Amino acid sequence: MRSIHYFAAVVMWVGLSSTAVARPEIDAQANEVLKAVNTYMSGLDALLISAEVSEESVYGDNHKLLFVGTVELGIRHPAQFFTEHHTNFKNRRTYLNQGTFTVFDEDVNVYAQASAPGSLNDVFTKLHARYGISSPGSELFSGNAYELLVSKASRVIYVGESTIGGRACHHIAGVLADMDWQLWVQKEGDPQLCRYVITDRNVPMAPQFSITFDKWQANANISNQRFNFRAPADAEAIEFVK
């Protein structure tokens, strides 16, 4: 059986990994918005979203390319999710259901599965530690967004207000030891997420990952079938590399 290390295979799932800061400097207005986001997100039973994603990659001769695509994400607490990620260079689906995590690579028609019991936050943490599966964004959907965003930042600032997709949004930024994040949050109504950007200063040329949310269905009625993975008859099962 073949093996593959699916580094960055799962769009949306990873925690920020810098060392926690004892006393981050947090702007009061930014703190209020982030706490509202945390309360809102942790109170959702289910969520169905679609978004546009862009990801910069740096190559050996220090040139940077931008890849764009779309992602659909469905979450049902306490421990179900699926993603469908499509770009010009990769098409992948992921699933968490009944304690099993699955990655299916449509381009090469292979899939890998691993036991993944526990809450969403537990699963994200274990998958990253055991298999190195990482990709920006899991902190937003873990049910513990405030702590994961703030505890590892040296500063969190309120930048101001801006418009994303016709929506007035709060613009907040966090500074970490080796990376920065920016978050835009809807100002009116529920504090839905509008855009999230991560800048990796630990890599030459500081590549960015960006996700802009264009459809957001809180407490959506998601069919059970969306969380079930059914392998195509000709697909090959492989293993994650630890």
PDB file of N, CA and C in Angstrom, residues 37 184-187 189-195:
ATOM      1  N   VAL A  37     -17.249  37.201  18.306  1.00  0.00           N
ATOM      2  CA  VAL A  37     -17.066  36.138  17.315  1.00  0.00           C
ATOM      3  C   VAL A  37     -17.015  34.778  17.996  1.00  0.00           C
ATOM      4  N   TRP A 184     -11.530  40.093   9.196  1.00  0.00           N
ATOM      5  CA  TRP A 184     -12.603  41.048   8.951  1.00  0.00           C
ATOM      6  C   TRP A 184     -13.907  40.405   9.417  1.00  0.00           C
ATOM      7  N   VAL A 185     -14.655  41.118  10.251  1.00  0.00           N
ATOM      8  CA  VAL A 185     -15.866  40.591  10.880  1.00  0.00           C
ATOM      9  C   VAL A 185     -17.040  41.512  10.558  1.00  0.00           C
ATOM     10  N   GLN A 186     -18.148  40.927  10.153  1.00  0.00           N
ATOM     11  CA  GLN A 186     -19.339  41.710   9.810  1.00  0.00           C
ATOM     12  C   GLN A 186     -19.752  42.601  10.970  1.00  0.00           C
ATOM     13  N   LYS A 187     -19.998  43.862  10.674  1.00  0.00           N
ATOM     14  CA  LYS A 187     -20.305  44.840  11.721  1.00  0.00           C
ATOM     15  C   LYS A 187     -21.753  44.768  12.175  1.00  0.00           C
ATOM     16  N   GLY A 189     -25.563  43.015  12.590  1.00  0.00           N
ATOM     17  CA  GLY A 189     -26.135  41.685  12.743  1.00  0.00           C
ATOM     18  C   GLY A 189     -25.162  40.727  13.402  1.00  0.00           C
ATOM     19  N   ASP A 190     -25.272  39.457  13.076  1.00  0.00           N
ATOM     20  CA  ASP A 190     -24.368  38.459  13.648  1.00  0.00           C
ATOM     21  C   ASP A 190     -22.932  38.737  13.217  1.00  0.00           C
ATOM     22  N   PRO A 191     -21.969  38.485  14.115  1.00  0.00           N
ATOM     23  CA  PRO A 191     -20.555  38.723  13.772  1.00  0.00           C
ATOM     24  C   PRO A 191     -19.980  37.625  12.880  1.00  0.00           C
ATOM     25  N   GLN A 192     -20.524  37.532  11.676  1.00  0.00           N
ATOM     26  CA  GLN A 192     -20.043  36.544  10.717  1.00  0.00           C
ATOM     27  C   GLN A 192     -18.677  36.956  10.183  1.00  0.00           C
ATOM     28  N   LEU A 193     -17.903  35.965   9.780  1.00  0.00           N
ATOM     29  CA  LEU A 193     -16.578  36.233   9.242  1.00  0.00           C
ATOM     30  C   LEU A 193     -16.692  36.664   7.784  1.00  0.00           C
ATOM     31  N   CYS A 194     -15.907  37.668   7.416  1.00  0.00           N
ATOM     32  CA  CYS A 194     -15.905  38.168   6.044  1.00  0.00           C
ATOM     33  C   CYS A 194     -14.641  37.760   5.298  1.00  0.00           C
ATOM     34  N   ARG A 195     -13.502  37.890   5.962  1.00  0.00           N
ATOM     35  CA  ARG A 195     -12.225  37.525   5.332  1.00  0.00           C
ATOM     36  C   ARG A 195     -11.201  37.223   6.420  1.00  0.00           C
TER      37      ARG A 195
END
